[in-house]
Short mmCIF file of C-alpha atoms in Angstrom, two decimals:
data_model
loop_
_atom_site.label_atom_id
_atom_site.label_comp_id
_atom_site.label_asym_id
_atom_site.label_seq_id
_atom_site.Cartn_x
_atom_site.Cartn_y
_atom_site.Cartn_z
CA MET A 1 9.35 -6.49 0.00
CA THR A 2 10.63 -3.03 -0.05
CA ILE A 3 11.12 -0.99 -3.14
CA ALA A 4 13.90 1.55 -2.83
CA VAL A 5 12.95 4.82 -4.82
CA HIS A 6 16.22 6.90 -5.52
CA PRO A 7 15.95 10.47 -4.63
CA ASP A 8 17.27 11.34 -7.99
CA ALA A 9 14.56 9.63 -9.73
CA HIS A 10 11.99 12.59 -9.04
CA PRO A 11 8.92 10.29 -8.34
CA THR A 12 5.79 11.86 -8.23
CA LEU A 13 3.11 11.55 -5.34
CA VAL A 14 -0.37 11.00 -6.87
CA LEU A 15 -3.22 12.30 -4.95
CA ASN A 16 -7.06 11.80 -5.60
CA ALA A 17 -9.01 14.73 -6.20
CA ASP A 18 -9.70 14.87 -2.58
CA TYR A 19 -5.75 15.39 -1.78
CA ARG A 20 -5.55 11.87 -0.19
CA PRO A 21 -3.09 9.38 -1.67
CA LEU A 22 -4.62 6.80 -4.15
CA SER A 23 -2.74 4.19 -1.81
CA TYR A 24 -0.43 4.05 0.96
CA TYR A 25 1.27 0.75 0.50
CA PRO A 26 2.30 0.74 -2.11
CA LEU A 27 2.56 4.51 -2.11
CA SER A 28 0.79 5.91 -5.25
CA LEU A 29 3.83 7.10 -7.14
CA TRP A 30 4.23 7.87 -10.89
CA ALA A 31 7.68 8.28 -12.69
CA TRP A 32 8.23 11.94 -13.51
CA GLN A 33 7.65 11.07 -17.13
CA ASP A 34 4.26 9.94 -16.60
CA ALA A 35 3.34 12.98 -14.37
CA ILE A 36 4.42 15.28 -17.19
CA LYS A 37 2.43 13.37 -19.43
CA ALA A 38 -0.70 13.57 -17.20
CA VAL A 39 -0.10 17.37 -17.06
CA PHE A 40 0.04 17.92 -20.83
CA LEU A 41 -3.25 15.86 -21.06
CA ASP A 42 -4.96 18.20 -18.40
CA ARG A 43 -5.74 15.08 -16.07
CA VAL A 44 -4.01 16.41 -13.03
CA ASN A 45 -3.24 19.47 -11.00
CA ILE A 46 0.46 20.25 -9.96
CA VAL A 47 0.55 20.67 -6.16
CA SER A 48 4.25 20.90 -5.44
CA GLU A 49 7.33 20.80 -7.50
CA TYR A 50 11.05 19.78 -7.41
CA SER A 51 13.62 22.38 -8.15
CA ALA A 52 14.76 20.03 -11.23
CA GLU A 53 13.28 20.79 -14.34
CA VAL A 54 13.08 19.44 -17.97
CA ARG A 55 14.07 21.52 -20.87
CA SER A 56 13.71 21.62 -24.71
CA PRO A 57 14.70 24.40 -26.99
CA SER A 58 11.33 26.02 -26.68
CA PHE A 59 10.26 24.88 -23.28
CA ARG A 60 11.21 24.22 -19.78
CA MET A 61 9.31 22.81 -16.70
CA ARG A 62 9.85 22.07 -13.04
CA LEU A 63 9.50 18.51 -12.29
CA PRO A 64 6.11 17.88 -10.16
CA SER A 65 6.65 16.24 -6.79
CA VAL A 66 3.00 16.22 -5.99
CA VAL A 67 -0.15 15.94 -8.30
CA SER A 68 -3.70 15.66 -7.62
CA LEU A 69 -6.10 14.16 -10.00
CA LYS A 70 -8.77 16.31 -11.56
CA THR A 71 -11.45 13.61 -11.50
CA TYR A 72 -12.07 11.81 -8.34
CA ILE A 73 -11.54 8.11 -8.40
CA ARG A 74 -14.02 6.39 -6.02
CA PRO A 75 -11.89 3.75 -3.98
CA ALA A 76 -13.38 0.30 -3.63
CA ARG A 77 -15.02 -0.32 -0.51
CA PHE A 78 -13.40 -3.85 -0.28
CA PRO A 79 -9.95 -4.54 -1.65
CA ALA A 80 -9.11 -7.56 -4.23
CA PHE A 81 -8.46 -10.95 -2.25
CA THR A 82 -4.72 -11.24 -3.29
CA ARG A 83 -1.60 -12.36 -1.34
CA PHE A 84 -0.30 -9.24 -1.02
CA ASN A 85 -3.29 -7.98 0.50
CA VAL A 86 -3.43 -10.89 2.87
CA PHE A 87 -0.02 -10.19 4.04
CA LEU A 88 -0.98 -6.45 4.32
CA ARG A 89 -4.01 -7.14 6.71
CA ASP A 90 -1.80 -9.30 8.83
CA ARG A 91 1.07 -6.84 8.72
CA PHE A 92 3.45 -9.22 7.06
CA GLU A 93 3.58 -11.33 10.28
CA CYS A 94 2.97 -14.82 10.64
CA GLN A 95 -0.37 -15.25 12.67
CA TYR A 96 1.15 -18.09 14.63
CA CYS A 97 4.57 -17.05 15.62
CA GLY A 98 4.92 -13.46 14.67
CA SER A 99 7.82 -13.92 12.19
CA PRO A 100 8.12 -11.63 9.14
CA ASP A 101 10.26 -14.15 7.26
CA ASP A 102 9.60 -16.75 4.68
CA LEU A 103 5.70 -16.00 4.56
CA THR A 104 3.18 -17.81 2.91
CA PHE A 105 -0.35 -18.34 3.42
CA ASP A 106 -2.23 -20.88 5.56
CA HIS A 107 -5.79 -22.18 5.17
CA LEU A 108 -7.47 -22.31 8.73
CA VAL A 109 -9.63 -25.12 7.29
CA PRO A 110 -7.43 -27.26 5.22
CA ARG A 111 -8.33 -27.18 1.50
CA SER A 112 -8.12 -31.10 1.86
CA LYS A 113 -10.81 -30.84 4.30
CA GLY A 114 -13.02 -28.44 2.23
CA GLY A 115 -11.73 -25.15 3.44
CA LEU A 116 -12.03 -22.23 0.90
CA THR A 117 -9.06 -19.90 -0.12
CA THR A 118 -11.16 -16.90 1.26
CA TRP A 119 -10.67 -13.72 3.53
CA ASP A 120 -12.16 -15.72 6.36
CA ASN A 121 -10.24 -18.73 5.94
CA VAL A 122 -6.76 -17.52 5.04
CA VAL A 123 -3.92 -16.17 7.50
CA THR A 124 -0.44 -15.26 6.80
CA ALA A 125 2.13 -17.84 8.00
CA CYS A 126 5.75 -18.48 7.85
CA SER A 127 6.87 -21.63 6.06
CA PRO A 128 7.89 -23.43 9.41
CA CYS A 129 4.48 -22.75 11.07
CA ASN A 130 2.68 -23.63 7.80
CA LEU A 131 4.73 -27.06 7.54
CA ARG A 132 3.90 -27.65 11.25
CA LYS A 133 0.28 -27.30 10.87
CA ALA A 134 0.01 -29.25 7.49
CA ASN A 135 -3.55 -30.20 6.69
CA LYS A 136 -4.82 -30.35 10.41
CA SER A 137 -7.41 -27.99 11.83
CA CYS A 138 -6.30 -25.26 14.21
CA LYS A 139 -7.50 -27.44 17.15
CA ALA A 140 -5.87 -30.70 15.84
CA ALA A 141 -2.67 -28.90 15.60
CA ASP A 142 -2.99 -26.74 18.73
CA MET A 143 -2.12 -23.70 16.36
CA PHE A 144 -4.34 -20.66 16.65
CA PRO A 145 -4.06 -17.54 14.85
CA ARG A 146 -3.13 -14.17 16.76
CA GLN A 147 -5.94 -12.44 14.70
CA HIS A 148 -9.03 -13.94 13.37
CA PRO A 149 -8.86 -13.46 9.53
CA TYR A 150 -11.45 -11.15 8.40
CA ARG A 151 -12.33 -9.27 4.80
CA PRO A 152 -10.60 -5.81 5.30
CA THR A 153 -11.96 -2.59 4.05
CA VAL A 154 -9.67 -0.27 1.86
CA GLN A 155 -9.29 1.98 4.96
CA ASP A 156 -7.68 -1.09 7.03
CA LEU A 157 -5.16 -1.69 4.50
CA HIS A 158 -4.43 1.74 4.10
CA ASN A 159 -3.91 2.08 7.89
CA ASN A 160 -1.74 -1.09 7.95
CA GLY A 161 0.32 0.28 5.03
CA ARG A 162 1.16 3.60 6.99
CA LEU A 163 3.20 1.28 9.26
CA PHE A 164 5.60 0.43 6.56
CA PRO A 165 6.87 3.83 5.01
CA PRO A 166 8.65 3.74 1.91
CA ASN A 167 12.55 4.08 1.90
CA TYR A 168 12.26 7.50 0.28
CA LEU A 169 9.93 10.30 1.27
CA HIS A 170 10.38 13.82 -0.23
CA GLU A 171 9.52 16.55 2.20
CA SER A 172 6.91 17.77 -0.04
CA TRP A 173 4.73 14.72 0.31
CA LEU A 174 4.62 14.54 4.08
CA ASP A 175 1.83 17.14 4.27
CA PHE A 176 -0.39 14.67 2.08
CA LEU A 177 0.61 11.41 3.61
CA TYR A 178 0.02 12.01 7.27
CA TRP A 179 -2.50 14.95 7.31
CA ASP A 180 -5.32 12.60 8.98
CA THR A 181 -3.00 11.19 11.91
CA GLU A 182 -3.32 12.47 15.35
CA LEU A 183 -1.05 15.34 16.38
CA GLU A 184 0.96 15.38 19.50
CA PRO A 185 0.77 18.22 21.89
#
C-alpha cells in the first residue's frame, strides 16, 4: 500500500529532538496545518521551510518543510505486533514464494494445532500459498519460509522501511532521511 503525497500539499517531515525521523515507514509527516499549530504551541523547532507561505492581514509565515520536536520521544525498543509490522518485517513479500501480491499472514504452527499469533509463529504469505499450506505444519506441507520469523526491533523495521521510499520526497528532507547510510567514494 502506497500513499501518494501531492507536492502542493506541503507536508512537513517530523524529526525527533535528535534530528532522526520518528518513523521511516510510514514516513513521519504532518499536514502543514498541524506543523503551524505545533510551532505556535512551541513544541517544535523549524529546521527548513518551503517558499510557500500562509498569510493573514497581520501575519505571514513560510510553511515548514522540516521540524524537530523540542522534547525527545524515546522510541519503543520493540514495535507493536500488528499485521502491517509483520509485513514490514518480511519486506512485503510472501515468505514461501516471494510474491508481493495478495498478502496475508500464515501461522507456521497452525492455530488448529495450538499455534499462537506471535512474532515467532507468523510470517507474511500470499493467499495462494496460505491456502496451499492450509492447516498443515511446514514439514507436512513441504513449505518452509525463506526467513525464520522473529521479533523485530524498531531499528529492524526502520531499516526495512527505508527500502520503500514514499512517492514524494522534498529535497529539504533528504539530509535527514539518509544521513546514517554509507556514502559511496
